[in-house]
PDB file of C-alpha atoms and ligand atoms in Angstrom:
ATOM      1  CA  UNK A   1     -38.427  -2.508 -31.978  1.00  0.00           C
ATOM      2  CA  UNK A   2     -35.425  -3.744 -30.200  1.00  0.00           C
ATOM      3  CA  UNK A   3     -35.142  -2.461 -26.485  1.00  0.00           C
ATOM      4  CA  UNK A   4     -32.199  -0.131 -25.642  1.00  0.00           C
ATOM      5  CA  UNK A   5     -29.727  -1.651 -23.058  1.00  0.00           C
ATOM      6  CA  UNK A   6     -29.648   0.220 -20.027  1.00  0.00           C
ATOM      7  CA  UNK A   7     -27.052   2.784 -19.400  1.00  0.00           C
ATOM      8  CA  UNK A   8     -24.483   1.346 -17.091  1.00  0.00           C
ATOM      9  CA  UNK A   9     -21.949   3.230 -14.897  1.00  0.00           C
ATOM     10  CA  UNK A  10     -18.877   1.669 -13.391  1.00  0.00           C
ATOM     11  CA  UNK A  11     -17.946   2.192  -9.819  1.00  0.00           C
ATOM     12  CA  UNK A  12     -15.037   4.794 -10.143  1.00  0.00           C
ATOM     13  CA  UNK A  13     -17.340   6.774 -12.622  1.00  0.00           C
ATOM     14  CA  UNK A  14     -20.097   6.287  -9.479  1.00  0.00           C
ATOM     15  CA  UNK A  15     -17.250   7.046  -6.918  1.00  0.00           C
ATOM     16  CA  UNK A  16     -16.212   9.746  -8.554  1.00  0.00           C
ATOM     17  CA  UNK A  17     -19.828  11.396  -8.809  1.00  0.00           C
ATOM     18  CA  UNK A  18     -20.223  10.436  -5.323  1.00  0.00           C
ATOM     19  CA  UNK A  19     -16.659  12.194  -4.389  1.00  0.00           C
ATOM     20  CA  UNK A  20     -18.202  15.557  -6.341  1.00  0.00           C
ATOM     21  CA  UNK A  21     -21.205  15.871  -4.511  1.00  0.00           C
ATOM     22  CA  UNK A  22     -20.853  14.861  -1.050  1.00  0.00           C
ATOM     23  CA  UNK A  23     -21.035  17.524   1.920  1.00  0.00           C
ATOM     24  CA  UNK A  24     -18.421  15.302   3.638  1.00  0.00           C
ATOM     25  CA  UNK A  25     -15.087  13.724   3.329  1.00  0.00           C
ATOM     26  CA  UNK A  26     -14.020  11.094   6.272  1.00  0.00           C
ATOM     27  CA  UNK A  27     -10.711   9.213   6.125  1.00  0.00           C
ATOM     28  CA  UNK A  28      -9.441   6.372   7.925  1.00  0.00           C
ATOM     29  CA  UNK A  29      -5.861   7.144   8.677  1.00  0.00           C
ATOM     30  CA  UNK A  30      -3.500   4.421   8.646  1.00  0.00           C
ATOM     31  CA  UNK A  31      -3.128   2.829   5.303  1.00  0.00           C
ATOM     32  CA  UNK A  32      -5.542   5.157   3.849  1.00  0.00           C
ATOM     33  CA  UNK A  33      -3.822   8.677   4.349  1.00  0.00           C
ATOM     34  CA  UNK A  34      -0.687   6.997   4.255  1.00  0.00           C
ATOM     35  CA  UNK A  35       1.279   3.480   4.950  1.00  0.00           C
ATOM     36  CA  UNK A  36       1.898   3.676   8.309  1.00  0.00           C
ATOM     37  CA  UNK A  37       1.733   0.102   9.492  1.00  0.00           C
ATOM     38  CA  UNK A  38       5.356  -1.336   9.196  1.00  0.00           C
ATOM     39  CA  UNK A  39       6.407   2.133  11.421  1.00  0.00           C
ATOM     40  CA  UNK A  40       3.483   0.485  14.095  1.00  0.00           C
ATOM     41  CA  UNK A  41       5.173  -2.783  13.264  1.00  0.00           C
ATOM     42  CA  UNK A  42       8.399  -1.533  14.161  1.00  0.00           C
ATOM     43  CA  UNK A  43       7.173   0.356  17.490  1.00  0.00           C
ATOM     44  CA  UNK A  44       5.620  -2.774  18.415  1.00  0.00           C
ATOM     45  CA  UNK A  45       8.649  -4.640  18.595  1.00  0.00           C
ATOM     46  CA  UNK A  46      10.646  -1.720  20.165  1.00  0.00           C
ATOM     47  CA  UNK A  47       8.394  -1.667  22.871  1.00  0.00           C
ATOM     48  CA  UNK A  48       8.611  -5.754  23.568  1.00  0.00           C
ATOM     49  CA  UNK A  49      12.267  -5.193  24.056  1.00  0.00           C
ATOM     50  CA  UNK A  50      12.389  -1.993  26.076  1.00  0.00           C
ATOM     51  CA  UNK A  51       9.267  -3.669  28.296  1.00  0.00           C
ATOM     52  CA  UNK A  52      12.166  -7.140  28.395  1.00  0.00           C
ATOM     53  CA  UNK A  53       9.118  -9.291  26.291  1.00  0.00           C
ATOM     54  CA  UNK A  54      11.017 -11.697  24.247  1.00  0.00           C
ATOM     55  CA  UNK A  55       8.162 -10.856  21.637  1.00  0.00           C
ATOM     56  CA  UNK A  56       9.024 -10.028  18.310  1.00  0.00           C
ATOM     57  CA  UNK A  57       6.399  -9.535  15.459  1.00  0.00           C
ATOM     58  CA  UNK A  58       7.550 -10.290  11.647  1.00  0.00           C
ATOM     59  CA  UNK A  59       5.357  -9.523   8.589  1.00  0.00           C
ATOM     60  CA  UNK A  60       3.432 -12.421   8.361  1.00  0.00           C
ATOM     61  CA  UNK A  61       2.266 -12.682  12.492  1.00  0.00           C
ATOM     62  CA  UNK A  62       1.481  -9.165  11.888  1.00  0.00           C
ATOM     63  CA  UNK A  63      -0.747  -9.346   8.968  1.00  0.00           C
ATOM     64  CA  UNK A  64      -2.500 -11.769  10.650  1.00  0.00           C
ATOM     65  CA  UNK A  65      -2.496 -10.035  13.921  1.00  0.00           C
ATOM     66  CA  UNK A  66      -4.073  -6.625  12.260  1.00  0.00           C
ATOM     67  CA  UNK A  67      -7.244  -8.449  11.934  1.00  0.00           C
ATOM     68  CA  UNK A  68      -7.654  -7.000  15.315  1.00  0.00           C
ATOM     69  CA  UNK A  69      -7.864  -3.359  14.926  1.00  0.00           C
ATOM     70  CA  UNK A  70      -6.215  -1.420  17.918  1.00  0.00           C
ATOM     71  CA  UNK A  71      -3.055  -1.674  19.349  1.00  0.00           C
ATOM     72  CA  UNK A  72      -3.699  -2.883  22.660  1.00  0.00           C
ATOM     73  CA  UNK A  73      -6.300  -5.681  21.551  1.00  0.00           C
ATOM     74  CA  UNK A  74      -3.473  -6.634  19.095  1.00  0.00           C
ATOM     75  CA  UNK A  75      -1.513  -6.991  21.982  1.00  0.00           C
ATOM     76  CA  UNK A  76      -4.326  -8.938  24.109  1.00  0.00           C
ATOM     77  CA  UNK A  77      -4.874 -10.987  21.104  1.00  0.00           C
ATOM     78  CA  UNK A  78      -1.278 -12.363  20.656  1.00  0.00           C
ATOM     79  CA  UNK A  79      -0.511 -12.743  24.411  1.00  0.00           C
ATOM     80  CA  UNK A  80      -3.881 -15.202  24.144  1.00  0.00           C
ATOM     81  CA  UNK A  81      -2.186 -17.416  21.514  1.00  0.00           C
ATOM     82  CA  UNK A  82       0.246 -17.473  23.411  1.00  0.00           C
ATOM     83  CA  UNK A  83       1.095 -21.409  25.374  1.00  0.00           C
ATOM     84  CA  UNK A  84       2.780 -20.329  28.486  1.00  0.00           C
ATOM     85  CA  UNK A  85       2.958 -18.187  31.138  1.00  0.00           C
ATOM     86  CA  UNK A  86       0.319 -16.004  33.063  1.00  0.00           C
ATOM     87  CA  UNK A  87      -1.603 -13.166  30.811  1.00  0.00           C
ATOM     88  CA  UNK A  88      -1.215  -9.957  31.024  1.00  0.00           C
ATOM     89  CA  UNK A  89      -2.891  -7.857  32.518  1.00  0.00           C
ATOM     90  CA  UNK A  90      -4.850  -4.901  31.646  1.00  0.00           C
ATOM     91  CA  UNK A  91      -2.583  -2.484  33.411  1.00  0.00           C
ATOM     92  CA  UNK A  92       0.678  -4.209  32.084  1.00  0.00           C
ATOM     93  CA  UNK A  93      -1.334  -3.984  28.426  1.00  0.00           C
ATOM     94  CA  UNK A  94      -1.741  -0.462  28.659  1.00  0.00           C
ATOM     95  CA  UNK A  95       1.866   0.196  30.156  1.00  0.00           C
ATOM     96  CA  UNK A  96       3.306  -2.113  27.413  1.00  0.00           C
ATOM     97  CA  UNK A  97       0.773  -0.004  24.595  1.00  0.00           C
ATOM     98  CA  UNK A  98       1.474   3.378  25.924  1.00  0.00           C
ATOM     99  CA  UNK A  99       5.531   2.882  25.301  1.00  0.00           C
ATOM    100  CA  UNK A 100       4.640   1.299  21.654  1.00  0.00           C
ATOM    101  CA  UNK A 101       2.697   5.019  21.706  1.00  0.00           C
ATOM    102  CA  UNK A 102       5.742   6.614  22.372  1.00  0.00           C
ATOM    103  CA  UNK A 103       8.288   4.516  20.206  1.00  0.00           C
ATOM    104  CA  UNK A 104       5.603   5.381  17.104  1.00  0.00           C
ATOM    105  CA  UNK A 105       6.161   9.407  17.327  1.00  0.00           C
ATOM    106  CA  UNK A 106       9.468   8.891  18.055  1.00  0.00           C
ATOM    107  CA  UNK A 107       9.523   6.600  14.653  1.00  0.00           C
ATOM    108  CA  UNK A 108       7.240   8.719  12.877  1.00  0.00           C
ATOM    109  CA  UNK A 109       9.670  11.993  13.441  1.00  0.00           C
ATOM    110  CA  UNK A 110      12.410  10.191  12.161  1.00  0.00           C
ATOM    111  CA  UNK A 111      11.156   8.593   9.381  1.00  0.00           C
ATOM    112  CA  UNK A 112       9.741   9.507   5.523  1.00  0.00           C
ATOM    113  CA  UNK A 113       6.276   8.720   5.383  1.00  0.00           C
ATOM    114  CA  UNK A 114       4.221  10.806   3.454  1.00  0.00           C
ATOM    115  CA  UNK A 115       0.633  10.938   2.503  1.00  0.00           C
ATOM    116  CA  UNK A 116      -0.152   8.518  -0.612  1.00  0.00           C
ATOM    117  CA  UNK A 117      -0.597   9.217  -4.090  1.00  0.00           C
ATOM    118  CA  UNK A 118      -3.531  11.442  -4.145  1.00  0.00           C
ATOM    119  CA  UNK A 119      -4.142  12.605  -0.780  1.00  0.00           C
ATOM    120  CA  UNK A 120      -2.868  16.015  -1.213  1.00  0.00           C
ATOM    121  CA  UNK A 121      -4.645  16.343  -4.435  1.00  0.00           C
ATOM    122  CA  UNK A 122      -7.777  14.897  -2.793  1.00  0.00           C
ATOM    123  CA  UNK A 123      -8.218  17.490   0.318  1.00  0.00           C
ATOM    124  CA  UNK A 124      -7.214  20.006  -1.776  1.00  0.00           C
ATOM    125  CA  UNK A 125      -9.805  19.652  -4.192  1.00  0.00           C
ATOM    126  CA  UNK A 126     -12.659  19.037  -1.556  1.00  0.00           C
ATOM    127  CA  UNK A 127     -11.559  22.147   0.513  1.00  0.00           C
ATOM    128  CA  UNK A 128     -11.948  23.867  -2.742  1.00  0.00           C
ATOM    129  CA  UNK A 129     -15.289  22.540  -3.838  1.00  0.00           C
ATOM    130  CA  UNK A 130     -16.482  23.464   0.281  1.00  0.00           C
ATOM    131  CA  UNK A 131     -16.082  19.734   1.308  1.00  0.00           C
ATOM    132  CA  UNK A 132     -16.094  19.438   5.227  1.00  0.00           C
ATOM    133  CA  UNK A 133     -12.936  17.053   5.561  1.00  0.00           C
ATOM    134  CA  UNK A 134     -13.129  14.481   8.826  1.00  0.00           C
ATOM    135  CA  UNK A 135     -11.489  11.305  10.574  1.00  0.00           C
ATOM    136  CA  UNK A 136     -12.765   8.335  11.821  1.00  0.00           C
ATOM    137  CA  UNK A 137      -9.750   5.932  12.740  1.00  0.00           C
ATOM    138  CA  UNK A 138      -9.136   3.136  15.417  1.00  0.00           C
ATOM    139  CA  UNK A 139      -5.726   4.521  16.229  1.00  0.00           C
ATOM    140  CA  UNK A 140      -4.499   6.159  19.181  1.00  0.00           C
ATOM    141  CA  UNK A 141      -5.074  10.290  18.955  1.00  0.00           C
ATOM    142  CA  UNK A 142      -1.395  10.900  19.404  1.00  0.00           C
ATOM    143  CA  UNK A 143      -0.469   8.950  16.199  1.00  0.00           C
ATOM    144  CA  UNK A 144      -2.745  11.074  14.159  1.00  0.00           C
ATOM    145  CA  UNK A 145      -1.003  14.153  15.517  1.00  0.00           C
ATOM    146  CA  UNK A 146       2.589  12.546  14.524  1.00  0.00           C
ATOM    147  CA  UNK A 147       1.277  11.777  11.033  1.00  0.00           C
ATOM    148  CA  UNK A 148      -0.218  15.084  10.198  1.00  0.00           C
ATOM    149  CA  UNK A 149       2.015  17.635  11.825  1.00  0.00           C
ATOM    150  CA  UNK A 150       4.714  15.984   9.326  1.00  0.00           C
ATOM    151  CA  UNK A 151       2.248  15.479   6.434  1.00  0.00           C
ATOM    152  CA  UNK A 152      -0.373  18.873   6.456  1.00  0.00           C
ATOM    153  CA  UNK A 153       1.741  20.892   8.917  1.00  0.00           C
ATOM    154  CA  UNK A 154       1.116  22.578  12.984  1.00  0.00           C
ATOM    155  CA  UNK A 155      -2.386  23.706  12.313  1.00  0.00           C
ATOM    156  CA  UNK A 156      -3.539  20.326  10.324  1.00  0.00           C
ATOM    157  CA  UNK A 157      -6.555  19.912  13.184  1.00  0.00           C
ATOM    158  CA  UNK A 158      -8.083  23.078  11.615  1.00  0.00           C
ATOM    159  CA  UNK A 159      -8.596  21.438   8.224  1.00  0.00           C
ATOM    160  CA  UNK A 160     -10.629  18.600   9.466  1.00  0.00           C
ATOM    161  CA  UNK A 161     -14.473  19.774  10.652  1.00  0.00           C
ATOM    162  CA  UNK A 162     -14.324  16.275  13.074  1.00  0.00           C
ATOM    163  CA  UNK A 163     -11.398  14.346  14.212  1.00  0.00           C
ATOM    164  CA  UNK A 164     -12.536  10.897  15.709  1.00  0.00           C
ATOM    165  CA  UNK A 165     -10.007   8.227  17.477  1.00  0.00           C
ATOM    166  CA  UNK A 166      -9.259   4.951  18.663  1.00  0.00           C
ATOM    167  CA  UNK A 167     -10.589   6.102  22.772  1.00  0.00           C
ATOM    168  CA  UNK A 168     -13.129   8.494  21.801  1.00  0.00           C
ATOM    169  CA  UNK A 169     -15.644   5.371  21.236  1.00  0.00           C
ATOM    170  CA  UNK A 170     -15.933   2.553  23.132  1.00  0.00           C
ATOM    171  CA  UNK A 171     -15.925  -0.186  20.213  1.00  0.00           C
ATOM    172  CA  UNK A 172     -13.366  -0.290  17.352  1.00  0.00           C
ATOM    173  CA  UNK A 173     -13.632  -1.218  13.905  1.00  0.00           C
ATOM    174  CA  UNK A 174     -15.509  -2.980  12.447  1.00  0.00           C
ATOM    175  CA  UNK A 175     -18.000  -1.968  14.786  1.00  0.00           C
ATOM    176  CA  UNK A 176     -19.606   1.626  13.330  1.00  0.00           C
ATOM    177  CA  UNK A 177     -18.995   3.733  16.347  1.00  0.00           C
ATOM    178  CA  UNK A 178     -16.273   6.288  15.412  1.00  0.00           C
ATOM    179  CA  UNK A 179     -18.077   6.650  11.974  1.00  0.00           C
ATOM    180  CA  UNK A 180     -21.368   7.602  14.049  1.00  0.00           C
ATOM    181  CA  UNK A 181     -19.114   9.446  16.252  1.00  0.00           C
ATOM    182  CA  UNK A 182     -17.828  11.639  13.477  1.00  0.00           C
ATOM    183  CA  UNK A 183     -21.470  11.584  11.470  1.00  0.00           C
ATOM    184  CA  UNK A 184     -22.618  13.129  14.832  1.00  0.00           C
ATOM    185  CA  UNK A 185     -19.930  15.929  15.100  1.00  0.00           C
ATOM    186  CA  UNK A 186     -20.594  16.716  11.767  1.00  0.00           C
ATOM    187  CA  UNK A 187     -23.781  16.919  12.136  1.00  0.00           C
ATOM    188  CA  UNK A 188     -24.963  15.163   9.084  1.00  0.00           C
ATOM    189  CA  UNK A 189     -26.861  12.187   7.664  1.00  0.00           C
ATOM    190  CA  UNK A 190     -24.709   9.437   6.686  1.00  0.00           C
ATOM    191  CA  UNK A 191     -25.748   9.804   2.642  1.00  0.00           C
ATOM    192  CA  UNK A 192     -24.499  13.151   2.789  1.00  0.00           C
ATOM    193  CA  UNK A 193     -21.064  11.616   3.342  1.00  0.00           C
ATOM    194  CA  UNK A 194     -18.476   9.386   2.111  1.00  0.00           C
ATOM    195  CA  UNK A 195     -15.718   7.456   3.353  1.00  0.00           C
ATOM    196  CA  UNK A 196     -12.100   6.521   2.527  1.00  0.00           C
ATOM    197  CA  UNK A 197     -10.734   3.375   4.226  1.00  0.00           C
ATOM    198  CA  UNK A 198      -8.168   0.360   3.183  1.00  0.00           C
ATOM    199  CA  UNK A 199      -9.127  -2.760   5.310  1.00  0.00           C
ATOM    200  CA  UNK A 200     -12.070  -4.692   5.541  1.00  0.00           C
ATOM    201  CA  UNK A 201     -12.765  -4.167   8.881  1.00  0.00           C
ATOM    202  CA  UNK A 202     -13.038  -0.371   8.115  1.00  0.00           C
ATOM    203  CA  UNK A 203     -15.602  -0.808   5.093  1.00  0.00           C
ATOM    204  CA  UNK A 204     -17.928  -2.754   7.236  1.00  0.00           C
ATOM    205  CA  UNK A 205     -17.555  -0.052   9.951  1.00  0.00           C
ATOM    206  CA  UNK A 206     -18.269   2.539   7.411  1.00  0.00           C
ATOM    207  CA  UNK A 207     -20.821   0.466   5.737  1.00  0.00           C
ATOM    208  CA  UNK A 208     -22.489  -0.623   8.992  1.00  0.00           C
ATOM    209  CA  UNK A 209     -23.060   3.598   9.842  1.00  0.00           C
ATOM    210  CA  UNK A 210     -24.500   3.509   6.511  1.00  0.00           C
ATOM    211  CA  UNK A 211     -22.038   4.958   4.662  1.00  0.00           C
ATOM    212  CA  UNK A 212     -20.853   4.659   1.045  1.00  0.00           C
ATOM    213  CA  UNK A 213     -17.270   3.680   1.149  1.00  0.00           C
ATOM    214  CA  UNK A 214     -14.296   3.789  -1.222  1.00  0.00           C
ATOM    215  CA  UNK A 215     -11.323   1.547  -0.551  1.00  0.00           C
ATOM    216  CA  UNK A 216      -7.923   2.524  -1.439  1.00  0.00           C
ATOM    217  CA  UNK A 217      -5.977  -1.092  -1.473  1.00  0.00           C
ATOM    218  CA  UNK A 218      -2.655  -0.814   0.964  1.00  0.00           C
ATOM    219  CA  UNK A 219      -0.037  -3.056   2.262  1.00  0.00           C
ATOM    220  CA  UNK A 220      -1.233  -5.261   4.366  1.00  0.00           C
ATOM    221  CA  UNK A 221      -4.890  -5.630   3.322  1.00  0.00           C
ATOM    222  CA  UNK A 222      -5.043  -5.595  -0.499  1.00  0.00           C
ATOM    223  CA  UNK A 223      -6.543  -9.278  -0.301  1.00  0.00           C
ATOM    224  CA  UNK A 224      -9.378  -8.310   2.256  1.00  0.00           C
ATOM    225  CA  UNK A 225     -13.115  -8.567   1.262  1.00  0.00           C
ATOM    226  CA  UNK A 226     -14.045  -5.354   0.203  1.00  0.00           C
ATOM    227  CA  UNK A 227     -17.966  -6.665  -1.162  1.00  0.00           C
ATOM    228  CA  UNK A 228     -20.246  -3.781  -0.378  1.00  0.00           C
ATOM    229  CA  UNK A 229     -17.705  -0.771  -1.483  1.00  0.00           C
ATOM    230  CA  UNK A 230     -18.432   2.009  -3.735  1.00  0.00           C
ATOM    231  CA  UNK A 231     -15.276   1.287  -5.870  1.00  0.00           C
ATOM    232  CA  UNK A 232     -11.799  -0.028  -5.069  1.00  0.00           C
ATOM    233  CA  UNK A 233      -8.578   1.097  -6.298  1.00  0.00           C
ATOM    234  CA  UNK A 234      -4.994   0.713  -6.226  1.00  0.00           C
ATOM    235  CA  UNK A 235      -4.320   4.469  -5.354  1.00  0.00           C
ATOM    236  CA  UNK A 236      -6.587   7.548  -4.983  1.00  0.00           C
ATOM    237  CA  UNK A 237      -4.568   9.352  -7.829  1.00  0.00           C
ATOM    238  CA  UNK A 238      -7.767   7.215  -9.986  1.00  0.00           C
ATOM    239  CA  UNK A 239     -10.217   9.514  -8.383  1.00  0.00           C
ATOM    240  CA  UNK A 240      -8.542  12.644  -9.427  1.00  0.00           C
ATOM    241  CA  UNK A 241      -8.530  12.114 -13.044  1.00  0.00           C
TER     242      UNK A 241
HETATM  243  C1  XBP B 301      -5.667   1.095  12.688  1.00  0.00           C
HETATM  244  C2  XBP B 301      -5.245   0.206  13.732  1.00  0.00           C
HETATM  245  C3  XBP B 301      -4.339   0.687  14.715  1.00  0.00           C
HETATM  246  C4  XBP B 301      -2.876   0.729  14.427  1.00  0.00           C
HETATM  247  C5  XBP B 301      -2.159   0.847  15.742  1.00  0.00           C
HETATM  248  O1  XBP B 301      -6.867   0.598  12.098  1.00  0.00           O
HETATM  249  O2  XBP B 301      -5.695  -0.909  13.836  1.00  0.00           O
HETATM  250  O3  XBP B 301      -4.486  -0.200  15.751  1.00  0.00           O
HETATM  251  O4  XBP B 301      -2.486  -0.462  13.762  1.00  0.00           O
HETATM  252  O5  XBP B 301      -2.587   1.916  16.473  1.00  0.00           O
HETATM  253  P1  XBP B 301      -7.694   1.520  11.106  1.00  0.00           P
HETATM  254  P2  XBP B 301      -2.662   1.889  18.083  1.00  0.00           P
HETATM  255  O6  XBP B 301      -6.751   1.973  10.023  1.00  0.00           O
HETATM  256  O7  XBP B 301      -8.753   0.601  10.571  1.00  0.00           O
HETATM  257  O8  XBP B 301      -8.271   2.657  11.901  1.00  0.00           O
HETATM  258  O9  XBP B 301      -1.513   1.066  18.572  1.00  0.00           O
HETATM  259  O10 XBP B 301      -2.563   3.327  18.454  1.00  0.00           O
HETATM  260  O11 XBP B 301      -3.965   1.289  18.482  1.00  0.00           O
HETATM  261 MG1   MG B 302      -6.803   1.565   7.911  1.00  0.00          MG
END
């Protein structure tokens, strides 16, 4: 008698089981929740010029340069490829980041940028199944604020059971310690959750906290590694089906 093969399940079906019975939801913010990166782009630049930095950063540099998660070690990074003149310091880095900070809400009020295809449908469905809903992001806290006020409204903080961000942990992604962070405000074992994120740097920090990750391909990093996620897809609208 001829064995049976064995009963094989792809990775959305496995994502999708995953994304019924987890306790917890945690999302990476920019380029997961939505495409946010050509508005940091754009207060990048706004800031060079308002600082008097004949800096200007087009799409390429800056695809390349968001291998370095965080705004001001983006900044650090660039001003170290740089040939001439004396580095910045840390204080003029932080001056130079905190006006970026400010030219991104100002962007961010101004602009369209709504959550991706799915989102919506995705909290929406976890908050009715009893999901806790949580972030873990490198960005600064004020960012998050700019995106959600406009996206889930004034009281979007009360949706999410943990809200971690770029300062709350001393290493960024890809290092695990805002996933931790949130796993520890949560108060749960990593298995019990599952996160969203877009780059490869934000799998492995996921990945490295132990846990099970689903990447949502966006803008900038659709050609990343993403070995080692639970599925990957083009838009979360696949995980709703
Ligand atoms: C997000 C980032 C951030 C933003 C800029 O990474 O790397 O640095 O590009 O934000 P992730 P700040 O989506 O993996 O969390 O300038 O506020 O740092
Ligand atoms: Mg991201």
């Amino acid at each position: 008698m001829s064995a049976m093969p064995a009963a094989t399940t792809s990775p959305l079906a496995e994502a999708r089981r995953r994304l019924a019975e987890a306790t917890a939801l945690i999302f990476d913010i920019d380029g997961t929740l939505a495409e946010t990166e050509e508005l940091h782009r754009a207060a990048f630049n706004e800031a060079f010029v308002q600082v008097g930095l004949d800096w200007h950063w087009g799409r390429r540099i800056y695809r390349d340069l968001l291998r370095v998660a965080g705004g001001k070690e983006r900044i650090r990074a660039f001003d170290q490829m740089r040939r001439s003149g004396p580095p910045l310091s840390d204080k003029a880095i932080a001056e130079l980041h905190q006006v970026k900070t400010e030219r991104f809400a100002a962007l961010m009020a101004a602009a369209t940028c709504p959550l991706r295809p799915g989102v919506h449908t995705l909290l929406d469905a976890a908050r009715a199944r009893g999901q806790k809903l949580a972030i873990a992001t490198t960005t600064t806290r004020i960012n998050i604020d700019a995106l959600l006020e406009k996206t889930l409204g004034a009281r979007w903080e009360g949706l999410f059971a943990a809200v971690v961000a770029a300062d709350d942990v001393p290493r960024k992604k890809p290092a695990p310690d805002a996933y931790f962070e949130a796993l520890s405000q949560l108060d749960l074992p990593a298995s019990a959750c599952l996160a969203f994120e877009d780059s490869g740097n934000g799998l492995l920090s996921a990945v490295r906290a132990g846990i099970p990750c689903i990447v949502t391909r966006s803008r900038y990093f659709s050609d990343d590694d993403f070995t080692g996620a639970l599925a990957v897809v083009d838009e979360l609208t696949e995980l709703c089906a």
